[in-house]
XYZ file of C-alpha atoms in Angstrom:
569
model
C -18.783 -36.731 -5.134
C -21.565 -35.967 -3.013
C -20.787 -32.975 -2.331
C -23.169 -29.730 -3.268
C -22.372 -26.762 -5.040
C -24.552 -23.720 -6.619
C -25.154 -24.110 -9.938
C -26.874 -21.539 -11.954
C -28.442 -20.038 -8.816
C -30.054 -23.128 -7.658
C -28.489 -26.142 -5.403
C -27.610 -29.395 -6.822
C -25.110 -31.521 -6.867
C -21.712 -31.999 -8.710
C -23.290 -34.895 -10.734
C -26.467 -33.040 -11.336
C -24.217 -29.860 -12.359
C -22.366 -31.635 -14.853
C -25.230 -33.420 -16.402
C -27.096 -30.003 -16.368
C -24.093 -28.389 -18.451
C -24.119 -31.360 -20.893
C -27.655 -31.546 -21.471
C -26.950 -27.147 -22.181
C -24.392 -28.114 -24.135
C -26.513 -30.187 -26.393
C -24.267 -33.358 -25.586
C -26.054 -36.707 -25.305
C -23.572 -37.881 -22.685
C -21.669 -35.966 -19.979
C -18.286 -34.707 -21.452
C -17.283 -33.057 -18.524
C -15.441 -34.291 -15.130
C -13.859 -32.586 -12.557
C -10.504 -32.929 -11.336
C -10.699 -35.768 -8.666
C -9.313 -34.129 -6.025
C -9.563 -30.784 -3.417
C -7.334 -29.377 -1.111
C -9.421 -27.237 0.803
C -13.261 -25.783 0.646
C -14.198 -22.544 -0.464
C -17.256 -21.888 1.491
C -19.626 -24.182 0.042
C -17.630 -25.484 -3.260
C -14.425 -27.299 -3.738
C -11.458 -25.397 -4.575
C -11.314 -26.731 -8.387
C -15.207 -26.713 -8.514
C -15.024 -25.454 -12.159
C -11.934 -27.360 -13.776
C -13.192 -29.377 -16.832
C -11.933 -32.794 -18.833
C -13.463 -35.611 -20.758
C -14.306 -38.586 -18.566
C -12.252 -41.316 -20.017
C -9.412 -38.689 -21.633
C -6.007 -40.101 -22.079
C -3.434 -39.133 -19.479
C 0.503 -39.320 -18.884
C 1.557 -42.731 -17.253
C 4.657 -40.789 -15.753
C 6.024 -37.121 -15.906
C 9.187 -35.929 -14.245
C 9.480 -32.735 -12.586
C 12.278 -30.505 -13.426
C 12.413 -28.372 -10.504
C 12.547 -28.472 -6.644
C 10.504 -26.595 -3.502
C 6.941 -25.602 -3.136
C 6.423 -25.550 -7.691
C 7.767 -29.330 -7.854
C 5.282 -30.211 -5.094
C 2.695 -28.331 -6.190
C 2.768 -30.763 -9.502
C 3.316 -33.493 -7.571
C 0.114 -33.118 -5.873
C -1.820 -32.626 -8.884
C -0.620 -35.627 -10.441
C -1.003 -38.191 -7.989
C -4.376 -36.756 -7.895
C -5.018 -37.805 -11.366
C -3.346 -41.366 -10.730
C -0.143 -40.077 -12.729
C 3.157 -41.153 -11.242
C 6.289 -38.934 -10.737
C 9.581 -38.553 -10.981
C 11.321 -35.985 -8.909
C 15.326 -34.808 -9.448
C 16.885 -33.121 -7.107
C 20.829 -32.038 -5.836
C 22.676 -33.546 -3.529
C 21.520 -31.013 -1.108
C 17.829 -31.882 -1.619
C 18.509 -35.497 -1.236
C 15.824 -35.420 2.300
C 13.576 -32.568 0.789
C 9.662 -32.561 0.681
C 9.634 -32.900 -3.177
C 12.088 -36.085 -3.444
C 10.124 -37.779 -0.648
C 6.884 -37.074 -2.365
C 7.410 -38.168 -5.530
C 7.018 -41.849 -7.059
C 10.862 -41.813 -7.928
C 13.750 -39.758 -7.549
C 17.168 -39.004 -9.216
C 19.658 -36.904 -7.618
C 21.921 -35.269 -10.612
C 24.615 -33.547 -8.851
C 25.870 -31.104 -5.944
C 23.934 -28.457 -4.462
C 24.476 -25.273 -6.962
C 21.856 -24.538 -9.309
C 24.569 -24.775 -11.980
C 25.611 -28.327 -11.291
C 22.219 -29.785 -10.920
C 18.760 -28.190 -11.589
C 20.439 -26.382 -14.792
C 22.498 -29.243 -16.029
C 20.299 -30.393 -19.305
C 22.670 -33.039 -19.945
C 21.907 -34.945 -16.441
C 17.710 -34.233 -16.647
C 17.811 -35.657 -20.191
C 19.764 -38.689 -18.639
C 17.254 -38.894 -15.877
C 13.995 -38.718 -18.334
C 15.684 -41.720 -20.083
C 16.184 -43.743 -16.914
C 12.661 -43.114 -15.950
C 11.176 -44.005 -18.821
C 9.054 -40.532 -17.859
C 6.395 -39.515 -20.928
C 7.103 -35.888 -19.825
C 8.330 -32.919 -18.120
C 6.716 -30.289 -16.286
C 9.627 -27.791 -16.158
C 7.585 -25.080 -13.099
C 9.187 -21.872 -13.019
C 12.588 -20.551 -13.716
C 15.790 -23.343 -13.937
C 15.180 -24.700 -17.106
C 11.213 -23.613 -17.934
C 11.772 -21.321 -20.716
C 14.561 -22.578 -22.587
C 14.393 -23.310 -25.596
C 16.876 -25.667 -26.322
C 15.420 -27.901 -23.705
C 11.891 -27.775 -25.097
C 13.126 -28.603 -28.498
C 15.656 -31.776 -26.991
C 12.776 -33.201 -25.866
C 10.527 -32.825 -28.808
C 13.700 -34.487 -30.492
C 12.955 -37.132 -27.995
C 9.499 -37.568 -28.112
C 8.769 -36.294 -24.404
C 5.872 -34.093 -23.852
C 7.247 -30.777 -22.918
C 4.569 -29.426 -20.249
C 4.926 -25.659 -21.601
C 4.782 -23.810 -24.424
C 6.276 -25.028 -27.899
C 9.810 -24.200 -28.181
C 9.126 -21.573 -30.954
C 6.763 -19.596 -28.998
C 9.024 -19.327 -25.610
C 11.971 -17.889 -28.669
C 9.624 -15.745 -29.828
C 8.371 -14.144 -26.469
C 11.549 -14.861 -24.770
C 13.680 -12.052 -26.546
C 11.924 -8.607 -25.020
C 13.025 -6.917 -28.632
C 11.226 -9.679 -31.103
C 8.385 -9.564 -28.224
C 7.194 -5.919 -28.839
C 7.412 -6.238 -32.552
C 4.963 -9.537 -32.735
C 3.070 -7.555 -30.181
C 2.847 -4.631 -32.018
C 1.678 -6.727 -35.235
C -0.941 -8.698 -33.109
C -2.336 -4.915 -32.220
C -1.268 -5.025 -28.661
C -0.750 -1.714 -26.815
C 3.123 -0.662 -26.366
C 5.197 1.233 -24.698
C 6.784 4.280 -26.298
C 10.411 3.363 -27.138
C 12.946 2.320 -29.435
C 12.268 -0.678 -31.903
C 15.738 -2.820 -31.980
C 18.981 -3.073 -29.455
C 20.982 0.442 -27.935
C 24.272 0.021 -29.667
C 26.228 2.113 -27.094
C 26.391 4.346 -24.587
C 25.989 7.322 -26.598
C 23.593 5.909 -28.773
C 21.349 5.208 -25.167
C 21.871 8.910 -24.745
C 20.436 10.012 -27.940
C 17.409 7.634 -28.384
C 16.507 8.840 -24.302
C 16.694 11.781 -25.248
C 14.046 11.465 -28.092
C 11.950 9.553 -26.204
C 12.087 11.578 -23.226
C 12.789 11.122 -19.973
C 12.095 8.993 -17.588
C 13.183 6.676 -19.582
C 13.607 2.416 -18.829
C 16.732 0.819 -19.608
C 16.557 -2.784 -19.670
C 18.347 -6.178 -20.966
C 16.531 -8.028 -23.564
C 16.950 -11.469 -22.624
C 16.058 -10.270 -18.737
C 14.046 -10.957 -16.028
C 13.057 -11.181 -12.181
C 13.956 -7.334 -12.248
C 17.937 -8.127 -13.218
C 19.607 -6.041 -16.102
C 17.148 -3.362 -15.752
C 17.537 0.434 -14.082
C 15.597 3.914 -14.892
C 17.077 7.021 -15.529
C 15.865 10.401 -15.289
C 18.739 12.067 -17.208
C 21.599 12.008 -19.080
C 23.947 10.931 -16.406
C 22.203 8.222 -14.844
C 21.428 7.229 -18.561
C 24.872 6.419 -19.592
C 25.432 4.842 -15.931
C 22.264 2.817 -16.148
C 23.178 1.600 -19.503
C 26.760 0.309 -18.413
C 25.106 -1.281 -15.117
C 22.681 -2.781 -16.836
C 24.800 -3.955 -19.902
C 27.318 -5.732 -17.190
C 24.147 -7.570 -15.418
C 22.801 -9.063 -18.296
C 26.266 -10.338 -19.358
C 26.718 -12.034 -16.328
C 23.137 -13.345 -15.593
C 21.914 -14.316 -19.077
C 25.339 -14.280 -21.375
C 23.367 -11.920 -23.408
C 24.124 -7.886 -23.280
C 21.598 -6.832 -25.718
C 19.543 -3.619 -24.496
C 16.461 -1.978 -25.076
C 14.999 1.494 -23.950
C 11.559 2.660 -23.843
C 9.543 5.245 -22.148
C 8.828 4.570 -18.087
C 5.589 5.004 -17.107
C 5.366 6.877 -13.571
C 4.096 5.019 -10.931
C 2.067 2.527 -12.471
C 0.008 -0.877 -11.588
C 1.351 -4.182 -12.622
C -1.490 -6.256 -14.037
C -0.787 -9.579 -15.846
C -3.373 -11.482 -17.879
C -3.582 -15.312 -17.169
C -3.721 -17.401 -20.727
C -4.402 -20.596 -21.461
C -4.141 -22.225 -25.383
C -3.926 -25.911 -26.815
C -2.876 -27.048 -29.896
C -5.941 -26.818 -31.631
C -5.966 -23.013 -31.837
C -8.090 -22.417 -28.987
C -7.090 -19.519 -26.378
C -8.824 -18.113 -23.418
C -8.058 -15.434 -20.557
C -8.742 -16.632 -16.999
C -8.525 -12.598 -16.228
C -6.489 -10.579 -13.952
C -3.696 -10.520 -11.472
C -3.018 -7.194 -9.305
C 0.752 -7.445 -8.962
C 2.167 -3.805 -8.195
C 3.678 -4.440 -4.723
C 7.114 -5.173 -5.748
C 10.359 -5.306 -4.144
C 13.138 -4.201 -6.300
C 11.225 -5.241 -9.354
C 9.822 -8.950 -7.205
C 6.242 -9.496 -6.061
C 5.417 -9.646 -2.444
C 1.849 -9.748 -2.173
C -0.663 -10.533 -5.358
C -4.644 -10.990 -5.340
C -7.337 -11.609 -7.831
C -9.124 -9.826 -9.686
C -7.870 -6.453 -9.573
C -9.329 -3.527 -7.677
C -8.552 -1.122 -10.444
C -10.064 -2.559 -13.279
C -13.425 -1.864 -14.569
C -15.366 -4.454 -16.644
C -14.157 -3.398 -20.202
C -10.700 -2.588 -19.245
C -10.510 -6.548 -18.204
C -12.247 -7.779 -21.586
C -10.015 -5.333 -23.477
C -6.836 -6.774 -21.562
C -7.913 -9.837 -22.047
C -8.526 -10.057 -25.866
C -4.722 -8.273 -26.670
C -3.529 -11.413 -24.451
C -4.658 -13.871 -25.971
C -4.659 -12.124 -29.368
C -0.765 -12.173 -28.825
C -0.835 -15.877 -27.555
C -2.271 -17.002 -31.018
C -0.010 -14.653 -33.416
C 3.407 -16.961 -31.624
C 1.524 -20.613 -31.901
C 1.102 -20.469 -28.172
C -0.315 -23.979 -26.420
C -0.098 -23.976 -22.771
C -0.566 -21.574 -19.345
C 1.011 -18.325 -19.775
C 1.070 -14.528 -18.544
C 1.125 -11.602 -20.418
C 1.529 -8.877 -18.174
C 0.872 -5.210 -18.637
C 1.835 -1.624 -16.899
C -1.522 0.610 -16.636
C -1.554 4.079 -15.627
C -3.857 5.753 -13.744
C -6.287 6.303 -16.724
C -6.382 2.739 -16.917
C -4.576 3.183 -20.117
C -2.559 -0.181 -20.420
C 1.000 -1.439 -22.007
C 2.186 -4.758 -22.858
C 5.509 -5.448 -20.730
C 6.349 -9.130 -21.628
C 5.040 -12.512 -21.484
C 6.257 -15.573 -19.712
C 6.142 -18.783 -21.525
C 5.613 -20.740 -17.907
C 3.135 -21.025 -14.831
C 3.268 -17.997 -12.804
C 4.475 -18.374 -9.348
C 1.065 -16.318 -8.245
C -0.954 -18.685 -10.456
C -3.280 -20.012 -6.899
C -5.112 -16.614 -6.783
C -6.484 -17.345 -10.268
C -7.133 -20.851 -9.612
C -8.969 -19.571 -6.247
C -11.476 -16.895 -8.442
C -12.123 -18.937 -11.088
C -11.997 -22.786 -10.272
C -9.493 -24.006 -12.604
C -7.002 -26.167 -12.187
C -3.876 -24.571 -13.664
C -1.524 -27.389 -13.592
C -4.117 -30.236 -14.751
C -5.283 -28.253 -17.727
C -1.615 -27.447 -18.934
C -1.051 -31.472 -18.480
C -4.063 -31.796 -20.427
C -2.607 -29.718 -23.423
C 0.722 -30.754 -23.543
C -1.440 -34.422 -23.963
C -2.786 -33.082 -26.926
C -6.625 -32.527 -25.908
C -8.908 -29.789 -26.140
C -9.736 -27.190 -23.921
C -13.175 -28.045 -22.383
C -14.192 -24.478 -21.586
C -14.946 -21.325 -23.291
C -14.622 -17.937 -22.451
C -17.985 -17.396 -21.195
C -17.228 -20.396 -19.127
C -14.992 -18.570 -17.014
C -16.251 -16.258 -13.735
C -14.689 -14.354 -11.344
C -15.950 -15.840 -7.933
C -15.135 -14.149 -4.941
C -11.239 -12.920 -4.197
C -7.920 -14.279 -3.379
C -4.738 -12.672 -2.038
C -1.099 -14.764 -1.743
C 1.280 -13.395 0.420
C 4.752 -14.765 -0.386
C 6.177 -16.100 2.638
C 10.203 -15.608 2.647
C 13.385 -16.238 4.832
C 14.336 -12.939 4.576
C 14.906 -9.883 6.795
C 12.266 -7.291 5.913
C 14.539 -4.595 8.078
C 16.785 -4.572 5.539
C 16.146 -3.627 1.768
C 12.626 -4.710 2.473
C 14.336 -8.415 2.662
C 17.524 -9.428 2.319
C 17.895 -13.543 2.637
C 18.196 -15.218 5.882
C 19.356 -18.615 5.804
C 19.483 -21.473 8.606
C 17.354 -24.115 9.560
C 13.291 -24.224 10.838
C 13.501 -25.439 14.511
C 9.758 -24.690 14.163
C 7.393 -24.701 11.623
C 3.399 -24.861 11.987
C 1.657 -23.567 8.335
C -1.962 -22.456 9.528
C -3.243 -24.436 6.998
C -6.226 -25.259 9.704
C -7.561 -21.992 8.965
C -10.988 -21.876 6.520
C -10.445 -20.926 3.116
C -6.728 -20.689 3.262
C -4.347 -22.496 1.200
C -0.648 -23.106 1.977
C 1.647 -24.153 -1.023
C 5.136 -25.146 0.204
C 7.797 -27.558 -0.025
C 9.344 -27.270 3.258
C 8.645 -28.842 6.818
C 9.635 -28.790 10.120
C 13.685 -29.552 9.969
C 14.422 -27.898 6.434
C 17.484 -26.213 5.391
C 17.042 -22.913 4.165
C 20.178 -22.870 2.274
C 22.225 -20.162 0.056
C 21.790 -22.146 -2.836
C 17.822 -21.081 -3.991
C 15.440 -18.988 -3.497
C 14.307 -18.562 0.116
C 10.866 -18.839 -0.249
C 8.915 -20.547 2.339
C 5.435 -20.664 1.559
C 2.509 -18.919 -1.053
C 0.495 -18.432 1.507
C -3.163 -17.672 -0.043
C -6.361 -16.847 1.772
C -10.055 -17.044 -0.051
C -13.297 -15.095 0.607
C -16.209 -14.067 -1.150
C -14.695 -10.329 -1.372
C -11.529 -8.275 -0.782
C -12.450 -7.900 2.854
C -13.067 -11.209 4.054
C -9.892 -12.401 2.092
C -8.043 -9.502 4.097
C -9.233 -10.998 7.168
C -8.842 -14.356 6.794
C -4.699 -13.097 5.631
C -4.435 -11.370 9.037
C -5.695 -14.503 11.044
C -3.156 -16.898 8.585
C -0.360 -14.286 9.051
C -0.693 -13.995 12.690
C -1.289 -17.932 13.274
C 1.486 -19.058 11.466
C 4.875 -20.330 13.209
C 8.386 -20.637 12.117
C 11.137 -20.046 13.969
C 14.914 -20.908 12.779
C 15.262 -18.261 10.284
C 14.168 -14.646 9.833
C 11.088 -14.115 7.744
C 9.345 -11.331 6.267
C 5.690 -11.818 7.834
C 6.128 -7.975 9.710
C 5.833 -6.585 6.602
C 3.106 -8.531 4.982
C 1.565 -8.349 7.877
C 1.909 -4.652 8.025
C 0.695 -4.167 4.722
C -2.441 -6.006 4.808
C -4.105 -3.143 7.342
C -2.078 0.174 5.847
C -4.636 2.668 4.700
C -3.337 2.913 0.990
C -3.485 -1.092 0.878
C -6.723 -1.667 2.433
C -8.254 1.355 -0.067
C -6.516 -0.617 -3.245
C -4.634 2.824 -3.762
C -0.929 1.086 -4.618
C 1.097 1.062 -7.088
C 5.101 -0.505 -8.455
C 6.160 2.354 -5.992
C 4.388 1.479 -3.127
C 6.620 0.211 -0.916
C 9.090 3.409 -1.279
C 6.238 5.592 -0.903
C 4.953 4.155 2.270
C 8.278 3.106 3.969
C 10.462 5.478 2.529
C 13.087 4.732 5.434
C 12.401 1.442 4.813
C 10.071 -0.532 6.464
C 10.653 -0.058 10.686
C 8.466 -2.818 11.680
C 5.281 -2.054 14.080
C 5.597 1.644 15.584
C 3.811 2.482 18.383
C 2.093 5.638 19.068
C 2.560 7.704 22.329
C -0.971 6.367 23.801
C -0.047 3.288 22.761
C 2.962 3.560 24.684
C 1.720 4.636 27.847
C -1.232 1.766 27.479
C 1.048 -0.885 27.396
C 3.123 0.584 30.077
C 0.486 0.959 32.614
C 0.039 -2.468 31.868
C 2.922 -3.395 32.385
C 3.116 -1.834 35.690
C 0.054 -3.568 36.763
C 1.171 -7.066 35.752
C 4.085 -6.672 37.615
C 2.072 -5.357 40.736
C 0.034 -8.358 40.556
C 2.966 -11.248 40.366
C 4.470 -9.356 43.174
C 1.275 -9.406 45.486
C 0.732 -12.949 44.425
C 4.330 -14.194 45.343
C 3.438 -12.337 48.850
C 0.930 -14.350 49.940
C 1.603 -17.010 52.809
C -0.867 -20.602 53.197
C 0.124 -20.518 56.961
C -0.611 -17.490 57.946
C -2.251 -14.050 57.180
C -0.056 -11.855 55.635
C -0.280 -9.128 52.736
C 1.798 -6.714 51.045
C 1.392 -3.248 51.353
C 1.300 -1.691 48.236
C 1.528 2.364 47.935
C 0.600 4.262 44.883
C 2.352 7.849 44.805
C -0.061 9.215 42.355
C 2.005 12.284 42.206
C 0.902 12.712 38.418
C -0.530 9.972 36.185
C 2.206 11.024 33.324
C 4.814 10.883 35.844
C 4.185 7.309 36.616
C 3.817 6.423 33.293
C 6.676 7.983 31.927
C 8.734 6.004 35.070
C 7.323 2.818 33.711
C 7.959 3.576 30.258
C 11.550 4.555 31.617
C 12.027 0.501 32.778
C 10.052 -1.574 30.026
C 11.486 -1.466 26.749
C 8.776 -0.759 23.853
C-alpha cells in the first residue's frame, strides 16, 4: 500500500488519499478501501485505483461460478483477491481447463455440449448444494439472464450475483423493454408497440413506418433472429427467416419491427444499482465495429460524444435501471446517428463482455462492486465520483479465420501460445494456455486483449505493439484484421460506424495488400539477401577465393520485375 497516486492534483499516497476523501466526506473514520489487489499499472496508479468499500464490510465465504473461459476466470481472480473462495463447474471437456484448475473447488456436471452441462439448471443447483456455495456469479450468456434461475436461487437463499429476477423479465423481453422505456422517458426508436402477427401484417406496419425497416425476435440476441429489409420482398423474407431463428435459438417466435437507423454508432451506457435505490453511470462504450451484429474491437469513452450527449445518455440509463428495480452491473445500449441524436436498443441484465475498457477509464472494479451488491451493501461512490481517465481499447482475440466472413471459427489446439501481457499498460483477460483445446463446443474466443494510455493515441500504440507481440500458433486467429484496423484512416480518425467493416472491406477483408513500391522494395531486397548468402557460402578459410558477381543493369524495372517474377509477395 505504499504505492503513490495523484490525488486532487497533488501526490500522496493511497492511505493519505483515502483519509483525504474521508475527512471531505465529513466522516470521522476512513470508510473507504480499495480493492486489495492489481493486475497491472496504469502509468503511475493501480488499475482499480478508484474502486471503493467499507473496511471491515461483510463478504461471501464462497461463490460458485456458473460459467467457463476467460469470464469464469476473470471472477475467479477477483475473488481470491478479496480472500473469497470458489467453486468452478465445468463439462467433461473442461475437466483440465484454466478455470477448473484455478478455482478452490470444482464440479464437473456433464459432457461437453453447452446443453448437457453449462445450461443444465438442474446439475448447477445440485452443485451449489454440494458446495455449500453462498452464491453465484452467473458471467455472460449460459444461464446469466434467466430468470427462472435467478428466482431458484432466491427460493434457495443463494445470492444471485445479477440483477433481481424481475428486472432481467422485464428487460429481457425487447417488446415489454421499449414500453417501460418509453414510460421512464427514454428515447425510442420509431416502430410498432406489440408483436408482428404475420407476414402480411410485417408488410403493412413496414410499410407505415417506412422503410428501412428492422425486423427482429423479441426474446433475441448476439445478432440472431434479426435481418433488415429495404422493401416489401425482403420484408416478408426477413420476417419468415427471422421468425424460424428465434424458434430454434430461444423457443420463442415473437417479432417486433421498428424503424432502422442508417449507419449508425453503437454506444452502450455502463450502470451500476444496489438495493437501496442508488444508480450511477460509469459512462460510455464505443461499440460500432461489428461483425454480423458481434463486437470486434470496443474502447472507452467514445470519440463521438460530446460532454452533454454523455450526461444525457447517462441519466435515460439509469433512469430506466430504477423504473425495473434494477440492483447490479448492467448495459443499456443505444444507436446514435450522426446528429448525435440517440435511441435506446436494449439492456442486458449481466456484465458486458467489454466491461475492462470501463474498468480501465474509470478505476472501478466491475466484478467486486456487483459482489458487493448482491451482499446487500451500498454503493460507496457517487456520480461525481466517477472520471473518465485516460482511454482504453479491447480487441477481441478469436480462433477464427478473418478471410472468410470476417471470421468464421477455427478450431484445434495452441501448440504455441505467448499473451504479451509483458507489455506496459496492457491487460490480457483469458482462460486459455499453452496446450488448450479450442473446441466446437463454445465460443472461440481467445483473449480480451486491452491496452491503456492516457489518450486514444497512445492506447492505439500500445494495441499495435500487443497485437504484433503476441504468439499463438495451433489455430487460425483473427489478429490480421484487428491489426489492420487499428492503423486504417477511417479508424484512426474515429469516423466508423455498425457498417464499417462492409464499407471498408467490401470484398471482405484481403489481409495486408501491398502497393507496387512496396513490391519492388521488398523485392530488391530480396534480391540482395540472396546475393549476400550466396557470396558468403563462396568464401574459402584456405585459400583466397571470391565470387564474381555481375549486375546486368539493363533497366532497374527490368530487374525488379525478374525478382518480383521469383519471390512470391
Amino acid at each position: 500500500m505504499a504505492a503513490s497516486m495523484r490525488f486532487h492534483g497533488c501526490k500522496t499516497t493511497i492511505q493519505e488519499a483515502l483519509q483525504q476523501y474521508a475527512k471531505a466526506a465529513g466522516s470521522s473514520h476512513p470508510l473507504l478501501k480499495r480493492t486489495i489487489y492489481t493486475t497491472m499499472k496504469l502509468y503511475d496508479r493501480e488499475q482499480y485505483w478508484n474502486d471503493r468499500c467499507k473496511p471491515d464490510e461483510a463478504k461471501f465465504n464462497k461463490v460458485l461460478i456458473a460459467n467457463r473461459g476467460e469470464i469464469a476466470c476473470r471472477v475467479i481472480n477477483t475473488c481470491r483477491r478479496l480472500g473469497i473462495k470458489t467453486v468452478a463447474v465445468h463439462s467433461e471437456a473442461d475437466s483440465l481447463a484454466v478455470h477448473t484448475r484455478s478455482a478452490d473447488e470444482a464440479v464437473c456436471i456433464g459432457p461437453a455440449p453447452s446443453s448437457e452441462s453449462y445450461l443444465r439448471m438442474d446439475k448447477i443447483l445440485q452443485a451449489i448444494k454440494d458446495t455449500g456455495a453462498e452464491a453465484v456469479h452467473p458471467g455472460y450468456g449460459f444461464l446469466s439472464e434467466n430468470t427462472t434461475f435467478a428466482a431458484k436461487l432466491q427460493e434457495m437463499g443463494v445470492a444471485f450475483v445479477g440483477p433481481n429476477s424481475e428486472s432481467i423479465k422485464a428487460m429481457g423481453d425487447k417488446i415489454e423493454s421499449k414500453r417501460i422505456a418509453e414510460k421512464a422517458g427514454v428515447n425510442l426508436i420509431p416502430g410498432f408497440d406489440g408483436a408482428v402477427r404475420d407476414a402480411d401484417h410485417c408488410l403493412e406496419l413496414a410499410n407505415q413506418i417506412g422503410y428501412p425497416v428492422m425486423i427482429k425476435a423479441s426474446a433475441g440476441g448476439g445478432g440472431k433472429g434479426m435481418r433488415i429489409a429495404r422493401n416489401d420482398q425482403e420484408a416478408r423474407t426477413s420476417f419468415r427467416l427471422c421468425t424460424e431463428e428465434a424458434k430454434s435459438s430461444f423457443g420463442d417466435d415473437r417479432m417486433l419491427i421498428e424503424k432502422y437507423i442508417e449507419n449508425p454508432r453503437h454506444i452502450e451506457i455502463q450502470v451500476l444499482c444496489d438495493k437501496h435505490g442508488n444508480s450511477l453511470y460509469l459512462h460510455e462504450r464505443e461499440c460500432s465495429i461489428q461483425r454480423r451484429n458481434q463486437k470486434v474491437i470496443e474502447e472507452a469513452p467514445s470519440t463521438f460524444l460530446d460532454e452533454e450527449t454523455r450526461k444525457a445518455m447517462g441519466e435515460q440509463a439509469c433512469r430506466l435501471a430504477n423504473a425495473v428495480g434494477y440492483d447490479s452491473a448492467g448495459t443499456v445500449e443505444f444507436l446514435v446517428d450522426k446528429n448525435k441524436n440517440f435511441y435506446f436498443l436494449e439492456m442486458n441484465t449481466r456484465l458486458q463482455v467489454e466491461h475492462p475498457i470501463t474498468e480501465m477509464i474509470t478505476g472501478v472494479d466491475i466484478v467486486h462492486q456487483m459482489l458487493r451488491t448482491a451482499k446487500g451493501h451500498r454503493l460507496m461512490h457517487s456520480q461525481k465520483d466517477i472520471p473518465i481517465e485516460g482511454w482504453a481499447i479491447e480487441c477481441r482475440v478469436y480462433a477464427e479465420d478473418p478471410f472468410k466472413n470476417f471470421g468464421m471459427p477455427s478450431i484445434g489446439r495452441l501448440s504455441r501460445y505467448v499473451e504479451p501481457s509483458h507489455i506496459e499498460n496492457t491487460r490480457c483477460d483469458s482462460g486459455i494456455m499453452e496446450g488448450s483445446e479450442i473446441s466446437i463446443y463454445y465460443d472461440p474466443m481467445i483473449c480480451k486483449l486491452v491496452t491503456y494510455g492516457r489518450d486514444r493515441d497512445a492506447a492505439c500504440k500500445t494495441m499495435i505493439k500487443s497485437l504484433d507481440s503476441y504468439v499463438i500458433k495451433g489455430v487460425t486467429h483473427n489478429i490480421p484484421l484487428l491489426r489492420d484496423i487499428l492503423t486504417e484512416s477511417r479508424f484512426v480518425k474515429g469516423d466508423i460506424s455498425t457498417n464499417y467493416l462492409p464499407e471498408v472491406f467490401p470484398d471482405g477483408f484481403k489481409g495486408k495488400q501491398l502497393s507496387m513500391t512496396e513490391k519492388q522494395e521488398l523485392a530488391a531486397m530480396a534480391c540482395a539477401i540472396y546475393l549476400k548468402d550466396e557470396d558468403r557460402a563462396s568464401n574459402y578459410v584456405n585459400q583466397k577465393r571470391c565470387l564474381l558477381v555481375v549486375v546486368l543493369r539493363f533497366s532497374k524495372q527490368v530487374s525488379l520485375i525478374f525478382c518480383s517474377a521469383h519471390y512470391s509477395v
